[in-house]
mmCIF file of C-alpha atoms and ligand atoms in Angstrom:
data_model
loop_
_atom_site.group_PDB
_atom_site.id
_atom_site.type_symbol
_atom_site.label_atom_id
_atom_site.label_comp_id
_atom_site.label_asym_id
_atom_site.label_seq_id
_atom_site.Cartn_x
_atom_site.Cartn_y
_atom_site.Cartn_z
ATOM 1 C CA UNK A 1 9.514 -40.042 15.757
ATOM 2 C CA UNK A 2 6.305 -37.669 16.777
ATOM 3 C CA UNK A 3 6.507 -34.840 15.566
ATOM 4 C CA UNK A 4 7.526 -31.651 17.802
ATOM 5 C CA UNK A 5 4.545 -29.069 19.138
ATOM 6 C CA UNK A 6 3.892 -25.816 17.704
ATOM 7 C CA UNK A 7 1.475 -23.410 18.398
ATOM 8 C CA UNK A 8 -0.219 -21.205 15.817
ATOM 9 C CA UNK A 9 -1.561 -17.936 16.859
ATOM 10 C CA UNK A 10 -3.224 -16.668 13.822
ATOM 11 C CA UNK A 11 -3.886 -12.966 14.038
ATOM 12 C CA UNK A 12 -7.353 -11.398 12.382
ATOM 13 C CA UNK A 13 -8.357 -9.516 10.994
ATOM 14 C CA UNK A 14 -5.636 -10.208 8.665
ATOM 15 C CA UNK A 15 -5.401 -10.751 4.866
ATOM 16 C CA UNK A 16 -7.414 -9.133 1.854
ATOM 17 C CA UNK A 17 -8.888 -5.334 2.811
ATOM 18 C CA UNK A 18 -12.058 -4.222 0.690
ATOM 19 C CA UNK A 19 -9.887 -1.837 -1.619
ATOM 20 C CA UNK A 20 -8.053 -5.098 -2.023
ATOM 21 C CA UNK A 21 -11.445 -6.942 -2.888
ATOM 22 C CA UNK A 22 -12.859 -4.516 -4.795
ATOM 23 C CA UNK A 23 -10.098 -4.053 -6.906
ATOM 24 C CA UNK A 24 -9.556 -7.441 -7.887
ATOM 25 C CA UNK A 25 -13.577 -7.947 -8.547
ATOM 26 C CA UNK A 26 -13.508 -4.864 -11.021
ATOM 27 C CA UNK A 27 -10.764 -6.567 -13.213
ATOM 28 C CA UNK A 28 -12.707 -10.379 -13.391
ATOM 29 C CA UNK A 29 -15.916 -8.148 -13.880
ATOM 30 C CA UNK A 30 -14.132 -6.187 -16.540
ATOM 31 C CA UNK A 31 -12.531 -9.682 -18.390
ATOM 32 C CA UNK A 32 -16.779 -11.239 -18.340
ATOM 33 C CA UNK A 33 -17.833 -7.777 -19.498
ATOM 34 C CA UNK A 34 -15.088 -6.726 -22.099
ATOM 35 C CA UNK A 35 -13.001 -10.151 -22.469
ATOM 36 C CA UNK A 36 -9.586 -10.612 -23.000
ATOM 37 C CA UNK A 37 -7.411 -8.642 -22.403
ATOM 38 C CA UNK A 38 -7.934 -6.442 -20.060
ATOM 39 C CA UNK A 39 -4.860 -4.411 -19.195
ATOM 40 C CA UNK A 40 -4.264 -2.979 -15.664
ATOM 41 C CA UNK A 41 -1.439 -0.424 -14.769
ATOM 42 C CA UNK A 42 0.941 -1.274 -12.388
ATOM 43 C CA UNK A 43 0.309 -4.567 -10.291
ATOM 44 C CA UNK A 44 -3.570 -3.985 -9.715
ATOM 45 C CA UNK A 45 -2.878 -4.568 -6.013
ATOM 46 C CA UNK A 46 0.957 -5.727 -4.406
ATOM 47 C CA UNK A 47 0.818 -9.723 -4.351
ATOM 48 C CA UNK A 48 2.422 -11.760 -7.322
ATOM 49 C CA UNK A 49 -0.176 -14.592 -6.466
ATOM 50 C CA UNK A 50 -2.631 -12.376 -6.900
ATOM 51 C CA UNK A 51 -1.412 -10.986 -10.263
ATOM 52 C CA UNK A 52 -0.387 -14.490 -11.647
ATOM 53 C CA UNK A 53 -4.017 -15.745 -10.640
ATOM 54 C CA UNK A 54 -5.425 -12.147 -13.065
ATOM 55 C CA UNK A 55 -3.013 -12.893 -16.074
ATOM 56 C CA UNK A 56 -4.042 -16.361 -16.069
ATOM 57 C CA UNK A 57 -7.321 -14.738 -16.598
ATOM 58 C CA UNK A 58 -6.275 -12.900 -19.504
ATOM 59 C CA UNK A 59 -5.212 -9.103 -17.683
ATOM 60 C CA UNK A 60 -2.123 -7.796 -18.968
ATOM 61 C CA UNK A 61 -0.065 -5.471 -16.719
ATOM 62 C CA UNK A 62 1.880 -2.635 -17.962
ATOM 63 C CA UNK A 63 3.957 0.245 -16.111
ATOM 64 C CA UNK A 64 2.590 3.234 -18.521
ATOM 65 C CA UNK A 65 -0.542 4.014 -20.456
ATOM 66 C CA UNK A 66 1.830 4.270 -23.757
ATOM 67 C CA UNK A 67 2.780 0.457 -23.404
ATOM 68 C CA UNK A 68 -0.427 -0.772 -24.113
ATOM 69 C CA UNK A 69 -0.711 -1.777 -27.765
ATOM 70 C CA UNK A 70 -4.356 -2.222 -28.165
ATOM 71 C CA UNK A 71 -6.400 1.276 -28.191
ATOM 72 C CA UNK A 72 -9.817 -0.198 -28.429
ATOM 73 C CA UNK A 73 -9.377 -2.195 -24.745
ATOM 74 C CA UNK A 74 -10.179 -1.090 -21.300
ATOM 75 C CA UNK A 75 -7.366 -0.133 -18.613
ATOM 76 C CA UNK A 76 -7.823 -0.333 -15.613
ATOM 77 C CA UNK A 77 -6.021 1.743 -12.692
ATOM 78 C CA UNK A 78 -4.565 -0.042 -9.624
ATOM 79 C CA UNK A 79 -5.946 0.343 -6.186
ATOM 80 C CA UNK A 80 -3.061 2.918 -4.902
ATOM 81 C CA UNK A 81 -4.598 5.723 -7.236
ATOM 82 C CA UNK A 82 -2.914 7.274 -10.189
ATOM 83 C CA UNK A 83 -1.039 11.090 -10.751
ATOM 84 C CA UNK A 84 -3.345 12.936 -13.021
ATOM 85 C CA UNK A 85 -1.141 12.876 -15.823
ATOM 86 C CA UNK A 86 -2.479 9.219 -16.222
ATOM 87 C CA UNK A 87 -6.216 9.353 -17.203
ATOM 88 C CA UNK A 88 -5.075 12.203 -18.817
ATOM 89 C CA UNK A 89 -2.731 10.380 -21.025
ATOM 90 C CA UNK A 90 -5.557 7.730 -20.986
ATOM 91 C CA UNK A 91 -7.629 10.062 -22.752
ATOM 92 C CA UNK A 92 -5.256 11.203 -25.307
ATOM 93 C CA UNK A 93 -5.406 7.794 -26.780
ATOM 94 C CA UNK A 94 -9.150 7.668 -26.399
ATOM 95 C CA UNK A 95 -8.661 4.505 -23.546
ATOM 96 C CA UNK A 96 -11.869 3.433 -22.216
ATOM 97 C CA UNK A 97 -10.174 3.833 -18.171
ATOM 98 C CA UNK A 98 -11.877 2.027 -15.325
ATOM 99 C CA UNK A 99 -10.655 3.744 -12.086
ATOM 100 C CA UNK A 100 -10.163 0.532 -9.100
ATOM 101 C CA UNK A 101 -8.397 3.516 -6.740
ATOM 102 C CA UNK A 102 -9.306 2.572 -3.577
ATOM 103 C CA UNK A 103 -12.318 4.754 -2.450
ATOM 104 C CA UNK A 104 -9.907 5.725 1.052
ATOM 105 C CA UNK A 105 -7.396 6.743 -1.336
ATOM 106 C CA UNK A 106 -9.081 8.778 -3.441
ATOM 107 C CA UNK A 107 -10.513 10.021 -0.135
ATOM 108 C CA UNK A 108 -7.029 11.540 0.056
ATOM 109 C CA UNK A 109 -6.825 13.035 -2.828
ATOM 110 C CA UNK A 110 -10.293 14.567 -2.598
ATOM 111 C CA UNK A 111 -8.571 16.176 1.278
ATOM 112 C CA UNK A 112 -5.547 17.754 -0.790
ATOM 113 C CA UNK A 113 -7.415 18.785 -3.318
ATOM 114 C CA UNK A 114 -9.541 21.250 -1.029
ATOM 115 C CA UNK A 115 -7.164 22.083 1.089
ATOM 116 C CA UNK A 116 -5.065 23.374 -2.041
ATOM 117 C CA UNK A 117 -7.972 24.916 -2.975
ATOM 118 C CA UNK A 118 -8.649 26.784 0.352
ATOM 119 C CA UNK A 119 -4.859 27.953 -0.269
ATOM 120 C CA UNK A 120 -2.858 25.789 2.108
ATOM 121 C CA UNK A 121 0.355 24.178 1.469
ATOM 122 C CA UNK A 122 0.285 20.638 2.157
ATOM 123 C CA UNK A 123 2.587 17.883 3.728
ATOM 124 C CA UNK A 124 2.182 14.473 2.857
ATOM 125 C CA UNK A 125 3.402 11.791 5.490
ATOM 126 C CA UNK A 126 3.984 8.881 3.151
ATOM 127 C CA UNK A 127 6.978 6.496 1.649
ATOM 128 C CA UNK A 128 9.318 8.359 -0.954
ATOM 129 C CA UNK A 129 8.621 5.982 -4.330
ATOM 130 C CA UNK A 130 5.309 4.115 -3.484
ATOM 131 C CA UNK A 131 2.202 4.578 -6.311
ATOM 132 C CA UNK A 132 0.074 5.749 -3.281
ATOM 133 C CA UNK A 133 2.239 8.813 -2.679
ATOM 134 C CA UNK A 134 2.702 9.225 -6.496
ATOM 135 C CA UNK A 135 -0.517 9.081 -6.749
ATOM 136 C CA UNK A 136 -1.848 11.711 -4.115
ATOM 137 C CA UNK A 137 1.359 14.522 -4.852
ATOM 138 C CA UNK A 138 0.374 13.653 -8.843
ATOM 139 C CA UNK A 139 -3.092 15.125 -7.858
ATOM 140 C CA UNK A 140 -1.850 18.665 -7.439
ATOM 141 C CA UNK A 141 0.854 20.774 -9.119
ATOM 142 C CA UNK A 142 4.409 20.257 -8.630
ATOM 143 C CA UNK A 143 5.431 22.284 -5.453
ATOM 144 C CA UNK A 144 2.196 22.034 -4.034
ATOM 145 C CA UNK A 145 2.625 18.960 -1.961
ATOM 146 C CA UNK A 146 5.340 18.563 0.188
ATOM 147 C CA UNK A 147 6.125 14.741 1.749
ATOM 148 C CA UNK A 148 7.900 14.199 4.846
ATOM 149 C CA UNK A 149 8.398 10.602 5.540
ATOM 150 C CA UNK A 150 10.036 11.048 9.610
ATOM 151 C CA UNK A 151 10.185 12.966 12.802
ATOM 152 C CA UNK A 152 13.503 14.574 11.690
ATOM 153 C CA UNK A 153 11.723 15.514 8.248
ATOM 154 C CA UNK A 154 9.030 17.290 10.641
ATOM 155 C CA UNK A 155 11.214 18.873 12.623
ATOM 156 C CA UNK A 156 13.458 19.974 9.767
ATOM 157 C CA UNK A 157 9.903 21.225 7.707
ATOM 158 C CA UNK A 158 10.613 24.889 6.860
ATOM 159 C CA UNK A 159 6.981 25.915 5.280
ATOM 160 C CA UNK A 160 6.516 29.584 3.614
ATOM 161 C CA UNK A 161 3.459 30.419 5.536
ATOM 162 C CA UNK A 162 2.982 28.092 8.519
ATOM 163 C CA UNK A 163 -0.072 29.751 8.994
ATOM 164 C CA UNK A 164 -1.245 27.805 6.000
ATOM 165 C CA UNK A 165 -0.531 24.284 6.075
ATOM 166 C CA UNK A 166 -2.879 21.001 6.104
ATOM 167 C CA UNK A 167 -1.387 17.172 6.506
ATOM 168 C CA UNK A 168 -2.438 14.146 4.519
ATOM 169 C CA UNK A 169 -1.197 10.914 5.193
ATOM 170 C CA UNK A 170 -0.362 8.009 2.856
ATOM 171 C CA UNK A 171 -3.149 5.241 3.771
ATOM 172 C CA UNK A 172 -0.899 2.376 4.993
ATOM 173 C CA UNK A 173 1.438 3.733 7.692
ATOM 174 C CA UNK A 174 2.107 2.429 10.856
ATOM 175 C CA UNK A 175 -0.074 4.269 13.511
ATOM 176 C CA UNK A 176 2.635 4.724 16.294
ATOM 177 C CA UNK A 177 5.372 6.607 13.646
ATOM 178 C CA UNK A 178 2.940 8.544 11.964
ATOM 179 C CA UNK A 179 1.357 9.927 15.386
ATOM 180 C CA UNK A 180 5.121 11.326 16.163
ATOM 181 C CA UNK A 181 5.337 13.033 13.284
ATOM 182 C CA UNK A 182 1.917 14.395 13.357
ATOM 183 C CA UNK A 183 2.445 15.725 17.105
ATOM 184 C CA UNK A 184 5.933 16.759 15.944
ATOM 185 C CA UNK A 185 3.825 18.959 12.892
ATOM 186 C CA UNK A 186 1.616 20.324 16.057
ATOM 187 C CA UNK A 187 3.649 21.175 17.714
ATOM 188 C CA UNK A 188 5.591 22.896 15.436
ATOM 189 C CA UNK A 189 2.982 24.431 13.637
ATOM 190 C CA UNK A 190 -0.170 24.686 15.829
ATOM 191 C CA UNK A 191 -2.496 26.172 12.936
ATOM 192 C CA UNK A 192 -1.689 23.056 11.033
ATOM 193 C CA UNK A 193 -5.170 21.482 9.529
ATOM 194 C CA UNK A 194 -5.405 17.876 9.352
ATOM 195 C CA UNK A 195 -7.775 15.418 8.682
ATOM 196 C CA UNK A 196 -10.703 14.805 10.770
ATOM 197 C CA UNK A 197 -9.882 11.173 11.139
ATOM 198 C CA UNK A 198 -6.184 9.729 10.951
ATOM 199 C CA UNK A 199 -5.858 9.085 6.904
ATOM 200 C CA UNK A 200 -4.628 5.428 7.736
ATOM 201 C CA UNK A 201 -7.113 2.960 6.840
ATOM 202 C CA UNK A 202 -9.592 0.781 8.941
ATOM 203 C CA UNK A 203 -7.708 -1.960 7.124
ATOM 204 C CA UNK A 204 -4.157 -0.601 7.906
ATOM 205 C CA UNK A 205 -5.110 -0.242 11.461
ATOM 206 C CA UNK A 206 -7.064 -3.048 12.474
ATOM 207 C CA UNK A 207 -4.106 -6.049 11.249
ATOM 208 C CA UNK A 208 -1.473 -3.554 13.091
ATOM 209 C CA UNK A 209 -3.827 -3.969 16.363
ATOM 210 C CA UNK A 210 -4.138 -7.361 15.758
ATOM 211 C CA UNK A 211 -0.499 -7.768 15.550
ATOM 212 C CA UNK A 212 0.195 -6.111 18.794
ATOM 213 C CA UNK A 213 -2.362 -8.469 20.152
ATOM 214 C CA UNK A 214 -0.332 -11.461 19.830
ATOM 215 C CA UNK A 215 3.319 -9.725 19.357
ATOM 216 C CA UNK A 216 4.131 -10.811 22.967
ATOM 217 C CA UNK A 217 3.282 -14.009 22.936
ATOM 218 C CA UNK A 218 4.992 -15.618 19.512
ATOM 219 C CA UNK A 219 8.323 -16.954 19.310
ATOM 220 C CA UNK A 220 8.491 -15.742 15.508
ATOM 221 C CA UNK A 221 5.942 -13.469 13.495
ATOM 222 C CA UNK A 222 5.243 -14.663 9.825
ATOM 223 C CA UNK A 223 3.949 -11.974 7.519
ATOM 224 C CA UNK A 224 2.522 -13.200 4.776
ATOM 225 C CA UNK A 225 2.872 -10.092 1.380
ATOM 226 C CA UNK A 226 4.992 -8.670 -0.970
ATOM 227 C CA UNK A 227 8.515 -7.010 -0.153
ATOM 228 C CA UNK A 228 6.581 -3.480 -2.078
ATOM 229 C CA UNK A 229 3.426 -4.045 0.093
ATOM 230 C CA UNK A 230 3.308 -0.969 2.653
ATOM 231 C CA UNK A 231 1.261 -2.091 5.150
ATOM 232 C CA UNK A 232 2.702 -6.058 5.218
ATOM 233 C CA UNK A 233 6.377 -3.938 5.557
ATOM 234 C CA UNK A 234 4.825 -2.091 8.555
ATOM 235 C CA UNK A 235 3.012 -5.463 9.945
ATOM 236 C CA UNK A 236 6.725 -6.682 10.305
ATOM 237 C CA UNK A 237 7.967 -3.400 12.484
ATOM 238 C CA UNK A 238 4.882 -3.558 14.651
ATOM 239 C CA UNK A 239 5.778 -6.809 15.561
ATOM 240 C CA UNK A 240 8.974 -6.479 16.662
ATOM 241 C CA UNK A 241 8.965 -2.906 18.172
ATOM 242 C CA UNK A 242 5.470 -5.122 20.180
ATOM 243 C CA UNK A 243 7.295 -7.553 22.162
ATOM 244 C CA UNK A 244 8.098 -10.153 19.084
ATOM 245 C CA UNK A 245 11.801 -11.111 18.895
ATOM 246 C CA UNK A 246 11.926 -12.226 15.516
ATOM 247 C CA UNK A 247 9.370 -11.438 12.793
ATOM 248 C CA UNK A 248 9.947 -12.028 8.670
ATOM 249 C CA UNK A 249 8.266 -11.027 5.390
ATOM 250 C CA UNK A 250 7.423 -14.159 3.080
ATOM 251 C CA UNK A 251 5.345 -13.992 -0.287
ATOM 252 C CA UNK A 252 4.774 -17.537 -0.289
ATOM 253 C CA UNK A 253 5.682 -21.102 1.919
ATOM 254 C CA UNK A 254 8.572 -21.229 -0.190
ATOM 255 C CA UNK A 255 10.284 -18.196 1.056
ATOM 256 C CA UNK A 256 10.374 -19.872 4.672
ATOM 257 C CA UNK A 257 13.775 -20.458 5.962
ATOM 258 C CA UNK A 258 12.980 -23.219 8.069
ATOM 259 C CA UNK A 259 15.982 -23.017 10.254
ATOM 260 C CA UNK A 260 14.133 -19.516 11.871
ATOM 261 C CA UNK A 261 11.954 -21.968 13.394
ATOM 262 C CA UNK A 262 14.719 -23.306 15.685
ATOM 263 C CA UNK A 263 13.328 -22.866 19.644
ATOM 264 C CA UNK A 264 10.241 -21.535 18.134
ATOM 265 C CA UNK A 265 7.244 -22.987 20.494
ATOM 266 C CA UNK A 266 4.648 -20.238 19.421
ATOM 267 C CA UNK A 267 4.492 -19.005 15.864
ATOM 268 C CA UNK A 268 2.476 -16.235 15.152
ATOM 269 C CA UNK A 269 0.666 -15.459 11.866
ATOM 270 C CA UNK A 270 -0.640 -12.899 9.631
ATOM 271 C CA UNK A 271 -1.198 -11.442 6.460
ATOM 272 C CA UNK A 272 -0.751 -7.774 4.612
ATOM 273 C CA UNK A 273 -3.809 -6.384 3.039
ATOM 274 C CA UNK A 274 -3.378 -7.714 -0.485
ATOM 275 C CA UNK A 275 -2.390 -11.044 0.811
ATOM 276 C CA UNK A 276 -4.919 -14.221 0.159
ATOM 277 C CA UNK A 277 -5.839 -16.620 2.737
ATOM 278 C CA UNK A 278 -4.599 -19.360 0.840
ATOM 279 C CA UNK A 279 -1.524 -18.885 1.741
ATOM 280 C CA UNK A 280 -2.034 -18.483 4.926
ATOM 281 C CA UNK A 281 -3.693 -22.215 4.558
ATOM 282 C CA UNK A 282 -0.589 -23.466 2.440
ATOM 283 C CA UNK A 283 2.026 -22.552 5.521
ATOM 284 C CA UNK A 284 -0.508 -24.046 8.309
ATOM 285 C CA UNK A 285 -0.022 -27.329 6.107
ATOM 286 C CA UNK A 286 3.387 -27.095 5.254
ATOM 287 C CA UNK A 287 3.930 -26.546 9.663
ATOM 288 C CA UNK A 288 1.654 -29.591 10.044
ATOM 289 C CA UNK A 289 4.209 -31.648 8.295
ATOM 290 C CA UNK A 290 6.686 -31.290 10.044
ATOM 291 C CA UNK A 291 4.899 -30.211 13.426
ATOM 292 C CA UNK A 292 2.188 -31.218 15.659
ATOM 293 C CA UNK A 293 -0.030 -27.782 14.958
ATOM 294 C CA UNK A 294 -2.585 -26.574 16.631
ATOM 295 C CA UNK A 295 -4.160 -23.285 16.055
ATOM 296 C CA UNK A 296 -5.176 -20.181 18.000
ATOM 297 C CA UNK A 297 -7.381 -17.302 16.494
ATOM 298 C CA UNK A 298 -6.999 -14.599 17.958
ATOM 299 C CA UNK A 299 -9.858 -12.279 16.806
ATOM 300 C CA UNK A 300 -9.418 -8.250 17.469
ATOM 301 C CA UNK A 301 -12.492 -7.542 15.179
ATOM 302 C CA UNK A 302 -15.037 -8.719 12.795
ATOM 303 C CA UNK A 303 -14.482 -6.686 9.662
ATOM 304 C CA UNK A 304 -18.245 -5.866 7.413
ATOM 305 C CA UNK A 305 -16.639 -3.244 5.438
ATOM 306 C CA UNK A 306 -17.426 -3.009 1.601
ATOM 307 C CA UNK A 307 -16.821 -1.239 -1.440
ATOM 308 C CA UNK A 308 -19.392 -0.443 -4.474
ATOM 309 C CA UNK A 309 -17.979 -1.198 -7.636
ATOM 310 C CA UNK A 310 -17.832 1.327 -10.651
ATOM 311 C CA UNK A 311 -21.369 1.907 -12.091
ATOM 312 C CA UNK A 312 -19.921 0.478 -15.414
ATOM 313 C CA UNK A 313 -19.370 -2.871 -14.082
ATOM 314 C CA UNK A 314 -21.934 -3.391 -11.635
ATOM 315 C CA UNK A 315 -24.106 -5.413 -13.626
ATOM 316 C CA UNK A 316 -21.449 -7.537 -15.331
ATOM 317 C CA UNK A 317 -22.784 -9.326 -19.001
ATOM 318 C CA UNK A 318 -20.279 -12.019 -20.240
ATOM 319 C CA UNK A 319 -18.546 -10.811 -23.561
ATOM 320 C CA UNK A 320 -20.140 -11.728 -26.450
HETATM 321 S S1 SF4 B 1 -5.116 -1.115 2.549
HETATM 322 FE FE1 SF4 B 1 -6.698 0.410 3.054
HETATM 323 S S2 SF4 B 1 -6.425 2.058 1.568
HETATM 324 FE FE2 SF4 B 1 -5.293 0.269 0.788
HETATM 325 S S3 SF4 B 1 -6.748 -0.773 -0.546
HETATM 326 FE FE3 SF4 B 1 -6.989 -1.670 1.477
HETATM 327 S S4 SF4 B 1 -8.684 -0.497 2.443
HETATM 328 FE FE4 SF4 B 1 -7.927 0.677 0.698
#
């Protein structure tokens, strides 16, 4: 029997960001420089493949600074930024700390910082629960920061002095929600400061546009990230609020449920931030079994950004 068509539209930019790269390269550099083990809190970035592939390596990943056993190892700090009270804590046990925030986060948290310290009150436009927004409202004093996650939360936004409020956003939002509720804030609140350029990053942006791109055209969307990844949740929504009928979240081939592929002629792919392309590559082979594949790219943008790693571990020795 030949095999059935199927078209693969594969969306790019898609796949690792360079907080995602970055991150990951700082714990390998720190295993060569330090050895093993290197402990890293909270998944370093959202993908289990990703975290397997580092604990293979000889990371270990704990929730809190006070699980790890070994005082005389390094720990490192996942890319969606850390509260203060964890460096702090960090330093109470004398932890050498190596900070892999992701340099548009701690943008963030450098915006709230001086607009706390110019007096405003701020709201955060983030996800109640994920380490990003942890993170940024952990940079300021309880009170300080308050998050609104939807229109109604803008509308219902009851600020002391309205006169003196500033926005941040979490980084990995999707573009068309968060500009309601920042027009909503605007509206509401005219003197409202905000920052220069929308807090969602290039990354966050540029796989949502891509997804838009081909949203009309696929029978199905695959996603390829984790069920706590932010922006591979969002790359699902844009999808199907773009013209895609179905669309569905898998970590891994495994997760496929093959039966979504009945009267699908054109599947479209991509991949969340922390993804890696290897998957990707492991569902175009598992279609090609059981399809006659041929691929599309569809390419929005070339991507040539890059992050600088800590000073400490730029010039990586292997341990001794
Ligand atoms: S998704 Fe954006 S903010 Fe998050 S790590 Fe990647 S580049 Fe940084």
């Amino acid at each position: 029997m030949p095999k059935p068509p199927l078209k693969v539209l594969m969306a790019a930019p898609r796949g690792f960001c360079a907080g995602v790269v970055r991150a990951i390269d700082i714990v390998e550099r720190a295993l060569e420089r330090y050895g093993k083990p290197v402990y890293v809190r909270h998944e370093i970035v959202h993908n289990k493949y990703v975290v397997d592939e580092l604990k293979r390596k000889g990371a270990v990943f704990v929730e809190e600074i006070d699980e790890i056993p070994d005082g005389r190892r390094p720990v490192v700090f996942s890319a969606h930024g850390v509260p203060r009270t964890v460096p702090a804590a960090a330093l109470r046990r004398n932890l050498f700390q190596i900070d892999a925030t992701c340099p548009l986060v701690a943008k963030v948290h450098m915006e709230a910082l001086r607009h706390h310290a110019e007096g405003s009150h701020i709201v955060l436009i983030g996800h109640n629960g994920h380490p990003e927004v942890i993170g940024t409202m952990g940079q300021l004093p309880e009170g300080a920061i308050t998050l609104i996650e939807t229109v109604a939360d803008a509308e219902a936004l009851a600020p002391r002095d309205p006169k003196r409020l500033a926005y941040v956003t979490q980084t990995t939002l999707s573009i068309d929600d968060t500009r309601d509720i920042v027009q909503t804030l605007r509206r509401r609140f005219p003197a409202i400061r905000g920052p220069y350029k929308e807090d969602i990053c290039y990354a966050t942006a540029n796989r949502q546009e891509a997804v838009k791109a081909i949203a009309g055209r696929v029978d199905l969307l695959l996603v390829v990230g984790a069920p706590n990844s932010s922006n591979s949740k969002r790359l699902v929504e844009v999808g199907l609020s773009n013209g895609c009928r179905r669309a569905a979240l898998v970590q891994t081939v495994r997760d496929i449920d093959w039966s979504m592929f009945r009267g699908v002629a054109t599947l479209g792919l991509t991949a969340g931030a922390s993804a890696p392309e290897i998957l990707i590559e492991e569902i175009i082979k598992a279609c090609s079994r059981r399809y006659q594949v041929s691929v599309e790219k569809i390419t929005l943008r070339e991507e040539t950004v890059s992050f600088k790693l800590p000073r400490e571990l730029r010039e990586a020795k292997p341990a001794a």
